[in-house]
CSV table of N, CA and C in Angstrom, one decimal:
chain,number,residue,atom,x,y,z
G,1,UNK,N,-16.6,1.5,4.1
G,1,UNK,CA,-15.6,2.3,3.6
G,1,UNK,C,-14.2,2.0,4.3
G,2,UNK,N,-14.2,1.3,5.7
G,2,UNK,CA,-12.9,1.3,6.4
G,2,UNK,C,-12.5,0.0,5.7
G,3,UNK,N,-13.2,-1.1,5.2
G,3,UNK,CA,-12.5,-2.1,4.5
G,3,UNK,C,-11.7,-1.4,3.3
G,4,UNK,N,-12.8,-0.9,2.8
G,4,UNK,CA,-11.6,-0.3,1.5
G,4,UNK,C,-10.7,0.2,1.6
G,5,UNK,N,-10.6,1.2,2.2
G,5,UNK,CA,-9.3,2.0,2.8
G,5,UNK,C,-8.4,0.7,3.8
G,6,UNK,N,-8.6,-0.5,4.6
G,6,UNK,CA,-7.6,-1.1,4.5
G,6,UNK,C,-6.8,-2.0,3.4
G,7,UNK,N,-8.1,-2.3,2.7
G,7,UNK,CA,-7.6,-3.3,1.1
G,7,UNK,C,-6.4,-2.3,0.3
G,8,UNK,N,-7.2,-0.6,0.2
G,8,UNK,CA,-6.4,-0.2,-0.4
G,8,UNK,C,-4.8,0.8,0.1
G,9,UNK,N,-4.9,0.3,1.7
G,9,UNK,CA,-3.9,0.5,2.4
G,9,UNK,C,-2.7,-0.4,2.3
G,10,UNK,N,-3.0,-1.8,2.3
G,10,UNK,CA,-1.7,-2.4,2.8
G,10,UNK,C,-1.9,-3.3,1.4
G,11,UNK,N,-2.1,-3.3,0.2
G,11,UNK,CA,-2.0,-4.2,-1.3
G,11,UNK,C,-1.0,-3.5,-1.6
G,12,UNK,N,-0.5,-2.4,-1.5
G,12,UNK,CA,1.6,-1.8,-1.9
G,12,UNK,C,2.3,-3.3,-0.7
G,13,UNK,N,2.1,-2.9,-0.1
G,13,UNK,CA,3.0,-4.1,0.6
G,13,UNK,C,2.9,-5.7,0.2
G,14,UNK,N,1.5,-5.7,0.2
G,14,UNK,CA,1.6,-6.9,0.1
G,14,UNK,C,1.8,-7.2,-1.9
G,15,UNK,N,2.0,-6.8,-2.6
G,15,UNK,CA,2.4,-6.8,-3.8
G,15,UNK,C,3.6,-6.8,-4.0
G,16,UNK,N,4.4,-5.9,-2.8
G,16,UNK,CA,5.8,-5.7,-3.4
G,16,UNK,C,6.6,-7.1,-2.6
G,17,UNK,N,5.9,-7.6,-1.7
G,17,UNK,CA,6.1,-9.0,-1.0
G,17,UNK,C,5.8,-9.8,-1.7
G,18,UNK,N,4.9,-9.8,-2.5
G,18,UNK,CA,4.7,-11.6,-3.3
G,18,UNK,C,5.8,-10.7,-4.9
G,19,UNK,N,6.0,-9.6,-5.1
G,19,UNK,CA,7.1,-9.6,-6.1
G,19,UNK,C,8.0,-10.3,-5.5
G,20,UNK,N,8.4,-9.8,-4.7
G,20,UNK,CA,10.2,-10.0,-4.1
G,20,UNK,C,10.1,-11.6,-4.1
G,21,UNK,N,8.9,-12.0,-3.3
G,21,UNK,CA,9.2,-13.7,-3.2
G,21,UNK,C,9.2,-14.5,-4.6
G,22,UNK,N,8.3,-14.1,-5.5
G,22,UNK,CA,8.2,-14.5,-6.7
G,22,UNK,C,9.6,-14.3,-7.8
G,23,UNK,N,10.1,-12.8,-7.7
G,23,UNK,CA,11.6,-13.1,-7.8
G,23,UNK,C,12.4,-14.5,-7.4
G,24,UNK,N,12.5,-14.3,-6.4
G,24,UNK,CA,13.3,-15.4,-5.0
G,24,UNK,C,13.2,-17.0,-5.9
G,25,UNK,N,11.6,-17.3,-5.8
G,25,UNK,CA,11.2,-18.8,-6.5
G,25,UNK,C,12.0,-18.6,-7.9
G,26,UNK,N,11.8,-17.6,-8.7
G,26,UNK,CA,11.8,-17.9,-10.3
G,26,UNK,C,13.6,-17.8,-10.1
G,27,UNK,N,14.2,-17.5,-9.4
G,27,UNK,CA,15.7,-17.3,-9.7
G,27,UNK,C,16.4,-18.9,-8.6
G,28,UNK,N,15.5,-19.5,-7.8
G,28,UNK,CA,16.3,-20.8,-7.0
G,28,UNK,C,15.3,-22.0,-8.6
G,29,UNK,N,14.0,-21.6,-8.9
G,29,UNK,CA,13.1,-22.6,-10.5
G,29,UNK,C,15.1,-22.4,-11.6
G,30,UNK,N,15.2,-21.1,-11.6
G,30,UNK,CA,16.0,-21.1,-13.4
G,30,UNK,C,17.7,-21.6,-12.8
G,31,UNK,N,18.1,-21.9,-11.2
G,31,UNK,CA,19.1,-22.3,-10.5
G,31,UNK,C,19.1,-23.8,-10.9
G,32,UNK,N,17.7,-23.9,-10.6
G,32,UNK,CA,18.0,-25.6,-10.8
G,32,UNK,C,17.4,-26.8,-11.8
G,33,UNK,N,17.9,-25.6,-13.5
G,33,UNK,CA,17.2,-25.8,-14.6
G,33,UNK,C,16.3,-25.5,-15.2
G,34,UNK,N,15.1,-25.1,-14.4
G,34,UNK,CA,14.1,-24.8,-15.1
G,34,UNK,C,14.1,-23.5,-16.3
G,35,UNK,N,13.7,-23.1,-17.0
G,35,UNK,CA,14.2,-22.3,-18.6
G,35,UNK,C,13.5,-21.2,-17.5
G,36,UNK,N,13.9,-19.8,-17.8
G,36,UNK,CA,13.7,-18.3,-17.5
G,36,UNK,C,12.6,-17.9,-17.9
G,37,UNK,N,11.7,-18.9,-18.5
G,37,UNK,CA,10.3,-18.0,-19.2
G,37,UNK,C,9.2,-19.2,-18.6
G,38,UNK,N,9.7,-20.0,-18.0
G,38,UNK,CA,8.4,-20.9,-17.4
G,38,UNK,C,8.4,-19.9,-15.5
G,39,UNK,N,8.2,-18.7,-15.3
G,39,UNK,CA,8.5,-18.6,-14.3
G,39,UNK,C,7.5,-18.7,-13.5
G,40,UNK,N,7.1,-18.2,-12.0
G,40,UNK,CA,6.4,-18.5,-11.2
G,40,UNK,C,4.8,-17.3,-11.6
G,41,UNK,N,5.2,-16.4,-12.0
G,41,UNK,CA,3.6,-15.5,-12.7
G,41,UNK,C,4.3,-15.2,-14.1
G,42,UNK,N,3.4,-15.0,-15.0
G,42,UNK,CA,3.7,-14.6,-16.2
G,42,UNK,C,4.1,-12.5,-16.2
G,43,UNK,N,5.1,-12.7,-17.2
G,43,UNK,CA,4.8,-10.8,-17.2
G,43,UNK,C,3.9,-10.3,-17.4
G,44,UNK,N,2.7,-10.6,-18.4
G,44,UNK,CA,1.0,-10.1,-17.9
G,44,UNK,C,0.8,-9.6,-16.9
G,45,UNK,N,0.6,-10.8,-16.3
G,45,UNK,CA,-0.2,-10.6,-14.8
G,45,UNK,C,0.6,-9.7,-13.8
G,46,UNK,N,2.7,-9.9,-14.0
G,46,UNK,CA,3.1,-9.0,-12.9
G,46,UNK,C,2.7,-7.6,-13.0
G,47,UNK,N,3.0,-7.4,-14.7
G,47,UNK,CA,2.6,-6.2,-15.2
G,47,UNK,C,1.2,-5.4,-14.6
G,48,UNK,N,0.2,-6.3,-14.8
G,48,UNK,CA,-1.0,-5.6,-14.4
G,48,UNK,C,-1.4,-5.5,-12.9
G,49,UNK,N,-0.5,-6.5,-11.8
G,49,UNK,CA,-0.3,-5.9,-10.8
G,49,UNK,C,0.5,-5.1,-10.1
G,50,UNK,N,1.0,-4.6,-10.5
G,50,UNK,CA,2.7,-3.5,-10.5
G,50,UNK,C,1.5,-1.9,-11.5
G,51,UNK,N,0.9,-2.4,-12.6
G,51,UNK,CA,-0.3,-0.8,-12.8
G,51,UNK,C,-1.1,-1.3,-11.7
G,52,UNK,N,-1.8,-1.6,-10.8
G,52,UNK,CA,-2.5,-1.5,-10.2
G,52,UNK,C,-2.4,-1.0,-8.6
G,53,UNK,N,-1.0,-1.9,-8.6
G,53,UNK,CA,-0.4,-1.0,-7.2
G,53,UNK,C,-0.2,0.4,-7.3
G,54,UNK,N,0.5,1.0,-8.4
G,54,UNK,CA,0.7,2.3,-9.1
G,54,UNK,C,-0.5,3.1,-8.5
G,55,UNK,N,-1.6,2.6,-9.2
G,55,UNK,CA,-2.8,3.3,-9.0
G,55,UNK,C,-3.6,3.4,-7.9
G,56,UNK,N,-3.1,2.6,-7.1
G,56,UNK,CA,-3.5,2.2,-6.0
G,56,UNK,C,-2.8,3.1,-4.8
G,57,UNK,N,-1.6,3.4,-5.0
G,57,UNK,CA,-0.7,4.9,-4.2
G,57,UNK,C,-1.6,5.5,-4.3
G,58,UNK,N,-0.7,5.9,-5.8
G,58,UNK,CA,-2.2,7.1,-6.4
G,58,UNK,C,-3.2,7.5,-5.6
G,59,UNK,N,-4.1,6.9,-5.8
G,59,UNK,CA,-5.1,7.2,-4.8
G,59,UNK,C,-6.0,7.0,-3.6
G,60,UNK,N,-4.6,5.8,-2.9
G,60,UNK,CA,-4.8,6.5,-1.3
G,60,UNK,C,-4.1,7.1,-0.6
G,61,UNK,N,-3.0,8.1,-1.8
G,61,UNK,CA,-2.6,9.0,-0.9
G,61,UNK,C,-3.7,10.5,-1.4
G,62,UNK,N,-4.2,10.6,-2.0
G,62,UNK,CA,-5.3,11.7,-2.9
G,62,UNK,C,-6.6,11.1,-1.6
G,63,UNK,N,-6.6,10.1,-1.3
G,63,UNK,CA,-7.8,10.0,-0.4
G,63,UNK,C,-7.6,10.2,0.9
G,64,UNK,N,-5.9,9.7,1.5
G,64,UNK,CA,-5.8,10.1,2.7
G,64,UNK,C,-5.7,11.5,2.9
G,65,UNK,N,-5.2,12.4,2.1
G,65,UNK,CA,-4.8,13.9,1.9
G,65,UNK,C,-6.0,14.4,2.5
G,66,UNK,N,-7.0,13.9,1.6
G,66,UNK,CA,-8.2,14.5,1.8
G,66,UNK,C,-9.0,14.4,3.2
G,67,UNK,N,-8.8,13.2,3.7
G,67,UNK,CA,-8.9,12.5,4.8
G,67,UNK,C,-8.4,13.4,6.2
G,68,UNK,N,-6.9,13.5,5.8
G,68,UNK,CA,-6.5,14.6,7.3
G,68,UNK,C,-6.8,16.2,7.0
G,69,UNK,N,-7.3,16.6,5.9
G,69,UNK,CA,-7.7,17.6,5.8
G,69,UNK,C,-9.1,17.7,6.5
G,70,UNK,N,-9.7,16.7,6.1
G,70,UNK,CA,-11.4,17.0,7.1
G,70,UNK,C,-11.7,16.3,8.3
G,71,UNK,N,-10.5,15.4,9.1
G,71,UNK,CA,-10.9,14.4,9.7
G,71,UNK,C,-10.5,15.1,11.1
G,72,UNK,N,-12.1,15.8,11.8
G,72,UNK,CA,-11.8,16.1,12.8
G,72,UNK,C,-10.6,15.4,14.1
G,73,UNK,N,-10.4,13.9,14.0
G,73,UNK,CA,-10.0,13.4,14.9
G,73,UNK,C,-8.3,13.8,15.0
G,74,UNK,N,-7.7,14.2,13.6
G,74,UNK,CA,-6.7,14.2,13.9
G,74,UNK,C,-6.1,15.5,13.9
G,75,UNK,N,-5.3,15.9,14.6
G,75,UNK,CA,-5.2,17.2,16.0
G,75,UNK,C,-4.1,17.9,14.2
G,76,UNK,N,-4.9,19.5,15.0
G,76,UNK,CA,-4.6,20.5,14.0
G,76,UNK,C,-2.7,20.9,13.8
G,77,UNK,N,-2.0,20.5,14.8
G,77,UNK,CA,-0.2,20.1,14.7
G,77,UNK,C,0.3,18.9,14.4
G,78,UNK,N,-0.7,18.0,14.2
G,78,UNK,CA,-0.4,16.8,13.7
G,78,UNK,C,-0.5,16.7,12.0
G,79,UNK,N,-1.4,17.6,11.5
G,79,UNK,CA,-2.0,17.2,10.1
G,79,UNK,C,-0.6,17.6,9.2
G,80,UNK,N,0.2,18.8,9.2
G,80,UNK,CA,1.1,18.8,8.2
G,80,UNK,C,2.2,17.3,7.9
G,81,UNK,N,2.6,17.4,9.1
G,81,UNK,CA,3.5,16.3,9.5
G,81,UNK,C,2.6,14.9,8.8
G,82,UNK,N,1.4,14.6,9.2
G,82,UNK,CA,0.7,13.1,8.1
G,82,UNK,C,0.9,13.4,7.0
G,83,UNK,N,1.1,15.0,6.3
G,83,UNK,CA,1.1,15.3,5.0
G,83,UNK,C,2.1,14.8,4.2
G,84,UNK,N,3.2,15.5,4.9
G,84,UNK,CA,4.4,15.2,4.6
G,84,UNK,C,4.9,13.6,4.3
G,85,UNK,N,4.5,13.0,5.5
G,85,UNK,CA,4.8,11.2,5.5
G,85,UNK,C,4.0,10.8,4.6
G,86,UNK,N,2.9,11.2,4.8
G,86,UNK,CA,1.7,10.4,3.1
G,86,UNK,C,2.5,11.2,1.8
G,87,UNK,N,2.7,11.9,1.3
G,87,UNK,CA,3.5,12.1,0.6
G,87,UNK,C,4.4,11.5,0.0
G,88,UNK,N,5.6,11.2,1.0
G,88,UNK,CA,7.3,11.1,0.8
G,88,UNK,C,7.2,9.8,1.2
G,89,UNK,N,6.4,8.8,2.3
G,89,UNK,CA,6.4,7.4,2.6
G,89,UNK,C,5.1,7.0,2.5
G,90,UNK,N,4.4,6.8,1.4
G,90,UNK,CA,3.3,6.9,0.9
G,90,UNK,C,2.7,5.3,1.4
G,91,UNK,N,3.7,4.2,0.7
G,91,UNK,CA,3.6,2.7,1.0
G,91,UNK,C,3.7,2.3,2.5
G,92,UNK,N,4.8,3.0,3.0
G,92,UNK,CA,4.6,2.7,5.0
G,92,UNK,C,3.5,3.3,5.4
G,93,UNK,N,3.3,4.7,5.7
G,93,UNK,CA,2.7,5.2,5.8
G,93,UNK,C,1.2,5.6,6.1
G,94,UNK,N,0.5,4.7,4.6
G,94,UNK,CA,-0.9,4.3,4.6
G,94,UNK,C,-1.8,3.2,5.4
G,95,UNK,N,-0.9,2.3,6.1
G,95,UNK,CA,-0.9,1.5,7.0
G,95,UNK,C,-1.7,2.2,8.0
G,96,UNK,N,-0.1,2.9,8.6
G,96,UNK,CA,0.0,3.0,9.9
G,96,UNK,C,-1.2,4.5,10.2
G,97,UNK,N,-1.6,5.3,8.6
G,97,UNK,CA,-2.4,6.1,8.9
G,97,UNK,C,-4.0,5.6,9.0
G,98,UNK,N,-4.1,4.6,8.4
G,98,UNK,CA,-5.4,4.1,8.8
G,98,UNK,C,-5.4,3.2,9.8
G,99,UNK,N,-4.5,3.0,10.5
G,99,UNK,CA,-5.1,2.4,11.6
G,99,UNK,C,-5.0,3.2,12.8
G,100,UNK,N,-4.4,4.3,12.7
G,100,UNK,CA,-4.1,5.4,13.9
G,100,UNK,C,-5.7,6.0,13.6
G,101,UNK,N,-6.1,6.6,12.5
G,101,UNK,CA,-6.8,7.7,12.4
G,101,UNK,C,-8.0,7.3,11.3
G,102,UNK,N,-8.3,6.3,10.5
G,102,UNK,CA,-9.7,5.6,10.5
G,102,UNK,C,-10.2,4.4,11.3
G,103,UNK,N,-9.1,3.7,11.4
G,103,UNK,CA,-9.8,2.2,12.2
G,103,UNK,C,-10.3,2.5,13.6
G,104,UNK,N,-9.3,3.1,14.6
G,104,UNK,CA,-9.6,3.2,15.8
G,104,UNK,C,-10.3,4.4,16.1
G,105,UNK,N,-9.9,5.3,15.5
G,105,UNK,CA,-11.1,6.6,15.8
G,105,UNK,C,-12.6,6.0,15.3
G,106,UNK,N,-12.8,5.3,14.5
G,106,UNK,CA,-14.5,5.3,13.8
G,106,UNK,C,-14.7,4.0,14.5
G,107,UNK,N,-13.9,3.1,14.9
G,107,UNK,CA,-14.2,1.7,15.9
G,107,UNK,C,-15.2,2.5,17.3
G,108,UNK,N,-14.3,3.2,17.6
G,108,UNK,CA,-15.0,3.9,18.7
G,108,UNK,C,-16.2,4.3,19.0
């Protein structure tokens, strides 16, 4: 379960990193001739990874929620405040909450 919760922790990042770079290539490809529709992924595939990232928020912030609500490890003045950041910085956030409060508490 801690793999999944990191796969489904840090794939917002790393998705919105291979967008940005894949922008980057398709605009130095259409700079130096190449036509605007031969680009580096098709709109398919960004499409269906941009819904999957979507869904992928989605529901690791519905799992982390659920997470600091029952997860004895993390201290009862701490839990609103994870609330609030999983929430409002959902993409940073889910990182830095699984590795504070599933990886190294359940490593232990």
């Amino acid at each position: 379960m801690k793999l999944i919760y990191a796969v489904l922790s840090f794939y917002p990042i790393l998705y919105i990193t291979n967008f940005i770079i894949s922008i980057v290539v398709d605009l130095v490809l259409m700079n130096h001739g190449y036509p605007a529709n031969e680009s580096t992924f098709g709109f398919g595939a960004t499409l269906v990874m941009h819904k999957l990232c979507i869904f992928d928020m989605i529901l690791i912030t519905i799992l982390f929620l659920l997470d600091v609500s029952t997860n004895s490890s993390v201290k009862k003045d701490h839990r609103i405040p994870w609330v609030v950041v999983l929430i409002f910085f959902n993409v940073l956030a889910a990182p830095v909450y699984w590795y504070k409060n599933i990886y190294q508490v359940r490593r232990a």
